[in-house]
Amino acid sequence: MLCGIVTIISALVMLQSSASSRLIWHRRDLRLADNELYHNIQKIYSVYVFDPSDYSLRHTGISDGNGRNESQLQSVNHGPHFSRRLIDAIHSLRCSLQSLGGDLIVRIGNPLQIIPQLADELQVDEVAFSEIPGYYEFQQADKLKKILQFGGPHRCKVFTTCSLTLIHPDDLPTDPEVWKRLARPNERQKKRGKGKSNVKQDNCSSNNEYTTNSVRIDPGRFEGMPKIMGDFRRVARTAASVRQLYDCPNPQQIASTRNLDTGKVPSLDELMKSLLDSDVSILGCIPKEVILKLVESAKEIPHNNHNIEEQRLKDFVENHAATADRSLCDVSNNNSSMLSLPLALGTLSARQVYHCVKEEQRKLETEQGHTSPDDINWLVSHMEMRDYFLFNCFRDGASAYKLYPNKPVHKPNSPREWLPLFANQDKFIRWINGK
């Protein structure tokens, strides 16, 4: 079991915590297992906020390419299939908390308004959440910290961590020279001249102005991080180790919500109403009939119990990972771990995958059977590659959304062309219809 019983030592440390009550804002960490936010706190409330802006059409900032400069393509953050799986994950998290004597508070609205109001209503000492990659997500978290600590109805402490990545950001180098030296240990290093940093801050304020309990993930924090994936992985393996799993919270930590309106989880129809009521085509070329089909197909997805995903992971690692044909774009016949969605929602953590693989590798070493421990190590390798892209999002900030991406390291002069959907929509429509 990945969720162990909280030890006596952890319980003693919990009593010494500076915050006696905490409101946890769940974002992409929809689990209790291996969740640092539930560690060492006496009284915990949990909330998830469905933000209507995630389900409403928004401008992408990209011209539709038909010659009208004022016209921009529109899209949504959460489509029907992701939203359907999200709803299942919220129900599973709620059931897990109810089994411990608490409940998941569900709200619909702007988190920047709802979280401070709820913190005031519950009179908590601290609000905690996990940072997630993305410029807009960073800006939202930054604004919430200011409201909670300096200008909201109820001022309190803020604790943040990063639970999406395999390696915790605090365990990676902070000195550009250390990044460079560890990335290329066999190269002679030039001394860096004095001067200002070359990393643009993208108007992202540093987390240092807040409580020291906030993990720092602003672009300046990752100055010197290698642009080449192999170099990044070399540094991560050398400078950091994967942290141990956090235990599941015990019932004594979960606050009662008996006298609180915990709210209702919205249905898929309710979340998709704004999208279906709009006459604007997604990305300028996806017709409404296709959107209707997507919503209907999302409704037909069997309900998924995210509480059994640990068992699914264990079964795949033990019985299928060594023989999976990863050259195929195929999720049938156990050729895929199908971990992308659990990792995106945070119903499983990358650390859980890592430690599950390592445990099985130790067994294989003692059994000396037909399967080699190296045959399943590709799962760990994929978690490291995933980290590279996640930390790139933290480092690049707003520049990650440039129309023309950064030049390739090995072939910087290779030709690249932006093909507007307006001129290629027939091909795109065939693609989204599986043709």
XYZ file of N, CA and C in Angstrom, residues 133-309:
531
model
N 2.386 24.320 -13.550
C 3.023 25.043 -14.649
C 2.007 25.834 -15.464
N 2.450 26.929 -16.020
C 1.591 27.764 -16.841
C 1.618 29.206 -16.378
N 1.750 30.124 -17.311
C 1.867 31.539 -16.965
C 0.605 32.062 -16.278
N -0.558 31.716 -16.821
C -1.806 32.210 -16.236
C -2.044 31.602 -14.855
N -1.686 30.344 -14.705
C -1.815 29.691 -13.397
C -0.889 30.345 -12.375
N 0.315 30.723 -12.820
C 1.254 31.410 -11.934
C 0.690 32.762 -11.510
N 0.141 33.506 -12.463
C -0.426 34.811 -12.150
C -1.598 34.696 -11.177
N -2.430 33.683 -11.362
C -3.574 33.473 -10.468
C -3.099 33.191 -9.046
N -2.094 32.298 -8.919
C -1.549 31.970 -7.600
C -0.904 33.194 -6.962
N -0.214 33.981 -7.759
C 0.465 35.175 -7.260
C -0.542 36.178 -6.690
N -1.643 36.370 -7.406
C -2.692 37.295 -6.937
C -3.344 36.783 -5.653
N -3.556 35.472 -5.584
C -4.194 34.914 -4.389
C -3.320 35.110 -3.159
N -2.013 34.933 -3.313
C -1.106 35.143 -2.179
C -1.201 36.574 -1.663
N -1.257 37.526 -2.572
C -1.355 38.927 -2.165
C -2.652 39.195 -1.419
N -3.751 38.621 -1.933
C -5.056 38.835 -1.293
C -5.067 38.237 0.111
N -4.560 37.017 0.243
C -4.610 36.317 1.521
C -3.692 36.939 2.568
N -2.566 37.464 2.134
C -1.590 37.952 3.104
C -1.635 39.458 3.335
N -2.182 40.183 2.352
C -2.083 41.637 2.476
C -3.397 42.398 2.304
N -4.403 41.815 1.636
C -5.548 42.659 1.338
C -6.903 42.026 1.382
N -7.030 40.790 1.807
C -8.315 40.121 1.792
C -9.111 40.315 3.065
N -10.323 39.724 3.114
C -11.160 39.836 4.312
C -10.588 39.107 5.518
N -9.733 38.115 5.265
C -9.146 37.321 6.352
C -7.682 37.063 6.006
N -6.795 37.757 6.678
C -5.372 37.598 6.387
C -4.826 36.371 7.103
N -4.086 35.566 6.352
C -3.548 34.343 6.921
C -2.268 33.966 6.196
N -1.606 32.940 6.695
C -0.383 32.458 6.078
C -0.716 31.663 4.811
N 0.282 31.529 3.961
C 0.129 30.762 2.727
C 1.248 29.736 2.647
N 0.887 28.500 2.323
C 1.879 27.445 2.104
C 1.686 26.907 0.700
N 2.759 26.845 -0.084
C 2.672 26.255 -1.409
C 3.783 25.230 -1.595
N 3.508 24.250 -2.424
C 4.499 23.253 -2.801
C 4.314 22.972 -4.280
N 4.999 21.970 -4.779
C 4.838 21.552 -6.171
C 4.725 20.038 -6.179
N 3.532 19.538 -6.459
C 3.288 18.095 -6.360
C 3.162 17.413 -7.714
N 3.291 18.159 -8.807
C 3.142 17.572 -10.136
C 4.418 16.905 -10.635
N 5.561 17.409 -10.192
C 6.834 16.943 -10.737
C 7.400 15.767 -9.942
N 8.302 15.035 -10.581
C 8.989 13.940 -9.894
C 10.002 14.495 -8.902
N 10.815 15.445 -9.348
C 11.790 16.110 -8.492
C 11.180 17.388 -7.940
N 11.320 17.598 -6.654
C 10.804 18.834 -6.063
C 11.695 20.001 -6.492
N 11.098 21.154 -6.850
C 11.902 22.305 -7.283
C 12.976 22.717 -6.283
N 12.692 22.569 -4.987
C 13.666 22.973 -3.970
C 14.927 22.117 -4.007
N 14.857 20.952 -4.654
C 16.012 20.055 -4.685
C 16.900 20.278 -5.904
N 16.511 21.168 -6.800
C 17.304 21.471 -7.982
C 18.234 22.652 -7.714
N 19.317 22.790 -8.482
C 20.267 23.883 -8.243
C 19.625 25.259 -8.385
N 20.172 26.225 -7.672
C 19.736 27.623 -7.785
C 20.794 28.495 -8.442
N 21.995 27.972 -8.582
C 23.107 28.723 -9.169
C 23.289 28.303 -10.623
N 23.253 29.260 -11.578
C 23.450 28.919 -12.992
C 24.749 28.173 -13.255
N 25.793 28.511 -12.494
C 27.074 27.846 -12.698
C 27.015 26.377 -12.293
N 26.226 26.087 -11.261
C 26.062 24.695 -10.843
C 25.293 23.913 -11.905
N 24.242 24.511 -12.458
C 23.506 23.875 -13.554
C 24.482 23.508 -14.677
N 25.315 24.487 -15.064
C 26.217 24.302 -16.199
C 27.268 23.244 -15.904
N 27.827 23.281 -14.709
C 28.884 22.339 -14.355
C 28.360 20.903 -14.294
N 27.172 20.723 -13.738
C 26.617 19.380 -13.618
C 26.083 18.853 -14.946
N 25.638 19.778 -15.810
C 25.121 19.355 -17.113
C 26.226 18.828 -18.004
N 27.392 19.473 -17.959
C 28.533 19.052 -18.786
C 29.772 18.920 -17.900
N 29.832 17.865 -17.102
C 30.918 17.749 -16.123
C 32.309 17.604 -16.750
N 32.380 17.189 -17.993
C 33.682 16.967 -18.622
C 34.180 18.173 -19.426
N 33.389 19.241 -19.458
C 33.798 20.431 -20.189
C 34.437 21.435 -19.248
N 35.413 22.159 -19.765
C 36.025 23.232 -18.982
C 35.047 24.391 -18.901
N 34.877 24.928 -17.705
C 33.892 25.978 -17.482
C 34.554 27.350 -17.515
N 33.913 28.263 -18.245
C 34.386 29.638 -18.263
C 33.827 30.389 -17.066
N 34.605 31.303 -16.541
C 34.124 32.103 -15.428
C 33.085 33.099 -15.924
N 31.994 33.214 -15.173
C 30.940 34.125 -15.559
C 31.284 35.533 -15.121
N 31.167 36.490 -16.041
C 31.430 37.881 -15.707
C 30.333 38.476 -14.859
N 30.657 39.550 -14.194
C 29.665 40.216 -13.361
C 28.655 40.930 -14.250
N 27.450 40.966 -13.814
C 26.416 41.652 -14.597
C 25.045 41.149 -14.219
N 24.052 41.647 -14.915
C 22.683 41.300 -14.606
C 22.333 39.946 -15.231
N 21.322 39.334 -14.685
C 20.859 38.059 -15.209
C 20.292 38.236 -16.603
N 20.455 37.209 -17.433
C 19.906 37.234 -18.780
C 18.467 36.742 -18.829
N 17.972 36.231 -17.713
C 16.618 35.669 -17.689
C 15.601 36.765 -17.472
N 14.631 36.837 -18.391
C 13.565 37.819 -18.238
C 12.559 37.333 -17.200
N 12.050 38.269 -16.423
C 11.135 37.893 -15.351
C 9.697 37.768 -15.817
N 9.374 38.266 -17.047
C 8.021 38.154 -17.583
C 6.973 38.713 -16.630
N 7.341 39.779 -15.910
C 6.420 40.411 -14.964
C 5.949 39.455 -13.876
N 6.704 38.408 -13.637
C 6.381 37.468 -12.565
C 7.131 37.899 -11.322
N 6.430 38.266 -10.302
C 7.107 38.664 -9.077
C 7.662 37.440 -8.376
N 8.743 37.610 -7.665
C 9.384 36.505 -6.973
C 8.577 36.093 -5.759
N 8.554 34.799 -5.497
C 7.855 34.300 -4.320
C 8.524 34.732 -3.028
N 9.716 35.306 -3.115
C 10.439 35.662 -1.896
C 9.741 36.756 -1.100
N 8.858 37.527 -1.745
C 8.183 38.581 -1.010
C 7.081 38.023 -0.115
N 6.805 36.734 -0.253
C 5.794 36.112 0.565
C 6.438 35.289 1.671
N 5.607 34.555 2.352
C 6.086 33.691 3.411
C 7.125 32.705 2.885
N 8.052 32.339 3.735
C 9.096 31.401 3.338
C 8.541 30.004 3.094
N 7.247 29.786 3.385
C 6.628 28.494 3.129
C 6.148 28.341 1.692
N 6.486 29.287 0.820
C 6.100 29.205 -0.582
C 7.263 28.694 -1.416
N 6.996 27.659 -2.210
C 8.018 27.146 -3.105
C 8.226 28.165 -4.223
N 9.462 28.357 -4.603
C 9.757 29.356 -5.629
C 9.798 28.695 -7.003
N 8.922 29.166 -7.911
C 8.860 28.573 -9.247
C 8.814 29.648 -10.328
N 9.207 30.887 -10.009
C 9.201 31.947 -11.013
C 10.333 31.721 -12.013
N 10.275 32.327 -13.204
C 11.297 32.081 -14.238
C 12.726 32.323 -13.768
N 12.943 33.360 -12.953
C 14.292 33.641 -12.490
C 14.878 32.538 -11.640
N 14.010 31.752 -11.009
C 14.469 30.648 -10.166
C 15.226 29.607 -10.989
N 14.903 29.478 -12.263
C 15.482 28.420 -13.084
C 16.512 28.963 -14.081
N 17.116 30.080 -13.744
C 18.187 30.604 -14.580
C 19.323 29.579 -14.656
N 19.779 29.308 -15.866
C 20.863 28.348 -16.067
C 20.398 26.940 -16.335
N 19.096 26.685 -16.232
C 18.587 25.345 -16.501
C 18.859 24.974 -17.956
N 19.415 23.798 -18.228
C 19.763 23.409 -19.599
C 18.550 23.366 -20.522
N 18.768 23.730 -21.785
C 17.709 23.658 -22.778
C 17.623 22.272 -23.411
N 18.671 21.491 -23.246
C 18.697 20.139 -23.804
C 18.217 19.146 -22.744
N 17.290 18.287 -23.131
C 16.683 17.360 -22.178
C 17.712 16.462 -21.498
N 18.659 15.937 -22.261
C 19.659 15.049 -21.673
C 20.483 15.740 -20.607
N 20.815 17.011 -20.840
C 21.584 17.768 -19.845
C 20.760 17.996 -18.580
N 19.470 18.310 -18.767
C 18.600 18.514 -17.602
C 18.511 17.242 -16.768
N 18.327 16.117 -17.420
C 18.186 14.853 -16.696
C 19.472 14.497 -15.961
N 20.604 14.830 -16.574
C 21.891 14.563 -15.923
C 22.022 15.372 -14.634
N 21.604 16.630 -14.692
C 21.667 17.477 -13.497
C 20.708 16.963 -12.429
N 19.491 16.639 -12.833
C 18.476 16.185 -11.870
C 18.928 14.916 -11.157
N 19.531 14.000 -11.903
C 19.985 12.752 -11.290
C 21.165 12.977 -10.352
N 21.995 13.960 -10.687
C 23.192 14.217 -9.887
C 22.884 15.044 -8.643
N 22.093 16.074 -8.800
C 21.894 17.043 -7.722
C 20.730 16.705 -6.804
N 19.774 15.919 -7.285
C 18.556 15.697 -6.504
C 18.229 14.216 -6.432
N 17.484 13.873 -5.418
C 16.948 12.521 -5.295
C 15.436 12.622 -5.150
N 14.749 11.588 -5.567
C 13.291 11.577 -5.476
C 12.884 11.421 -4.011
N 12.031 12.296 -3.550
C 11.604 12.260 -2.148
C 10.721 11.047 -1.864
N 10.671 10.680 -0.594
C 9.813 9.580 -0.169
C 8.344 10.000 -0.232
N 7.469 9.010 -0.255
C 6.032 9.284 -0.330
C 5.497 9.799 1.004
N 4.520 10.685 0.901
C 3.820 11.159 2.101
C 2.678 10.202 2.417
N 2.469 9.990 3.712
C 1.376 9.139 4.147
C 0.031 9.806 3.897
N -1.000 8.981 3.793
C -2.362 9.518 3.744
C -2.703 10.163 5.084
N -3.542 11.190 5.067
C -3.953 11.788 6.346
C -4.798 10.814 7.159
N -4.810 10.989 8.474
C -5.664 10.151 9.311
C -6.931 10.922 9.669
N -7.964 10.243 10.136
C -9.239 10.911 10.414
C -9.125 12.070 11.399
N -8.154 12.015 12.324
C -8.015 13.074 13.317
C -7.593 14.410 12.679
N -7.004 14.354 11.482
C -6.566 15.575 10.820
C -7.684 16.263 10.039
N -8.692 15.502 9.636
C -9.730 16.017 8.744
C -10.828 16.695 9.554
N -11.063 17.967 9.265
C -12.064 18.742 10.008
C -13.476 18.338 9.598
N -14.384 18.405 10.537
C -15.789 18.106 10.267
C -16.424 19.245 9.468
N -17.254 18.870 8.492
C -17.988 19.874 7.692
C -19.490 19.739 7.929
N -19.839 19.235 9.100
C -21.239 18.915 9.399
C -22.141 20.139 9.273
N -21.691 21.293 9.700
C -22.524 22.497 9.679
C -22.191 23.414 8.500
N -21.603 22.831 7.454
C -21.156 23.616 6.317
C -21.811 23.104 5.044
N -22.246 24.000 4.192
C -22.768 23.623 2.884
C -21.584 23.274 1.995
N -21.388 21.985 1.754
C -20.214 21.560 1.006
C -20.379 21.693 -0.505
N -21.587 21.922 -0.970
C -21.793 22.178 -2.389
C -21.982 20.928 -3.218
N -22.401 21.127 -4.452
C -22.724 20.045 -5.378
C -21.728 20.044 -6.529
N -21.326 18.845 -6.930
C -20.442 18.710 -8.093
C -21.278 18.915 -9.351
N -20.911 19.863 -10.205
C -21.712 20.119 -11.408
C -21.653 18.957 -12.382
N -22.678 18.831 -13.201
C -22.712 17.795 -14.222
C -21.945 18.264 -15.462
N -21.682 17.341 -16.372
C -20.997 17.702 -17.611
C -21.846 18.671 -18.427
N -23.160 18.467 -18.446
C -24.039 19.393 -19.170
C -23.928 20.803 -18.621
N -23.843 20.925 -17.306
C -23.733 22.250 -16.696
C -22.409 22.917 -17.046
N -21.334 22.146 -17.052
C -20.026 22.719 -17.368
C -19.911 23.099 -18.842
N -20.570 22.337 -19.707
C -20.450 22.567 -21.153
C -21.507 23.521 -21.693
N -22.400 24.024 -20.844
C -23.509 24.856 -21.325
C -23.019 26.096 -22.063
N -22.036 26.784 -21.505
C -21.522 27.998 -22.138
C -20.947 27.700 -23.510
N -20.253 26.587 -23.637
C -19.660 26.204 -24.915
C -20.734 25.845 -25.935
N -21.747 25.087 -25.509
C -22.790 24.644 -26.425
C -23.728 25.779 -26.820
N -23.878 26.754 -25.967
C -24.759 27.895 -26.274
C -24.114 28.897 -27.218
N -22.810 28.810 -27.389
C -22.102 29.776 -28.231
C -22.205 29.389 -29.707
N -22.286 30.393 -30.554
C -22.312 30.173 -32.002
C -20.930 30.321 -32.622
N -19.923 30.609 -31.807
C -18.558 30.779 -32.304
C -17.908 29.400 -32.450
N -17.279 29.163 -33.594
C -16.622 27.880 -33.824
C -15.267 27.856 -33.123
N -14.936 26.710 -32.529
C -13.659 26.547 -31.839
C -12.516 26.608 -32.855
N -11.510 27.388 -32.549
C -10.330 27.542 -33.405
C -10.700 27.972 -34.823
N -11.881 28.566 -34.960
C -12.290 29.120 -36.245
C -12.724 28.099 -37.264
N -12.699 26.808 -36.931
C -13.021 25.813 -37.969
C -13.725 24.564 -37.451
N -13.848 24.389 -36.132
C -14.536 23.204 -35.617
C -16.020 23.538 -35.482
N -16.861 22.947 -36.314
C -18.292 23.293 -36.298
C -18.991 22.806 -35.037
N -20.153 23.374 -34.789
C -20.877 23.063 -33.563
C -21.303 21.602 -33.508
N -21.615 20.997 -34.669
C -22.048 19.602 -34.651
C -20.938 18.679 -34.156
N -19.677 19.042 -34.415
C -18.560 18.247 -33.909
C -18.463 18.384 -32.387
N -18.654 19.610 -31.886
C -18.627 19.832 -30.435
C -19.733 19.025 -29.759
N -20.923 19.002 -30.368
C -22.025 18.227 -29.805
C -21.668 16.740 -29.741
N -21.030 16.232 -30.801
C -20.620 14.823 -30.805
C -19.594 14.541 -29.707
N -18.653 15.484 -29.527
C -17.632 15.301 -28.503
C -18.254 15.252 -27.107
N -19.219 16.127 -26.852
C -19.881 16.148 -25.543
C -20.645 14.843 -25.318
N -21.354 14.373 -26.354
C -22.113 13.127 -26.217
C -21.196 11.932 -26.004
N -20.051 11.913 -26.709
C -19.121 10.796 -26.515
C -18.491 10.836 -25.130
N -18.282 12.045 -24.597
C -17.727 12.177 -23.243
C -18.713 11.639 -22.210
N -19.999 11.829 -22.456
C -21.019 11.332 -21.529
C -21.023 9.807 -21.475
N -20.629 9.167 -22.578
C -20.676 7.707 -22.657
C -19.470 7.030 -22.022
N -18.466 7.810 -21.612
C -17.287 7.226 -20.983
C -17.709 6.564 -19.666
N -17.310 5.326 -19.432
C -17.654 4.676 -18.158
C -17.077 5.450 -16.978
N -17.823 5.477 -15.894
C -17.341 6.170 -14.701
C -16.059 5.504 -14.194
N -15.110 6.332 -13.843
C -13.799 5.825 -13.424
C -13.611 6.055 -11.927
N -13.284 4.993 -11.223
C -12.987 5.099 -9.792
C -11.495 5.347 -9.632
N -11.123 6.596 -9.375
C -9.714 6.953 -9.284
C -9.043 6.356 -8.043
N -9.852 5.851 -7.114
C -9.272 5.275 -5.904
C -8.579 3.935 -6.183
N -8.818 3.331 -7.351
C -8.179 2.051 -7.650
C -6.999 2.234 -8.615
N -6.609 3.477 -8.874
C -5.522 3.710 -9.829
C -4.173 3.227 -9.300
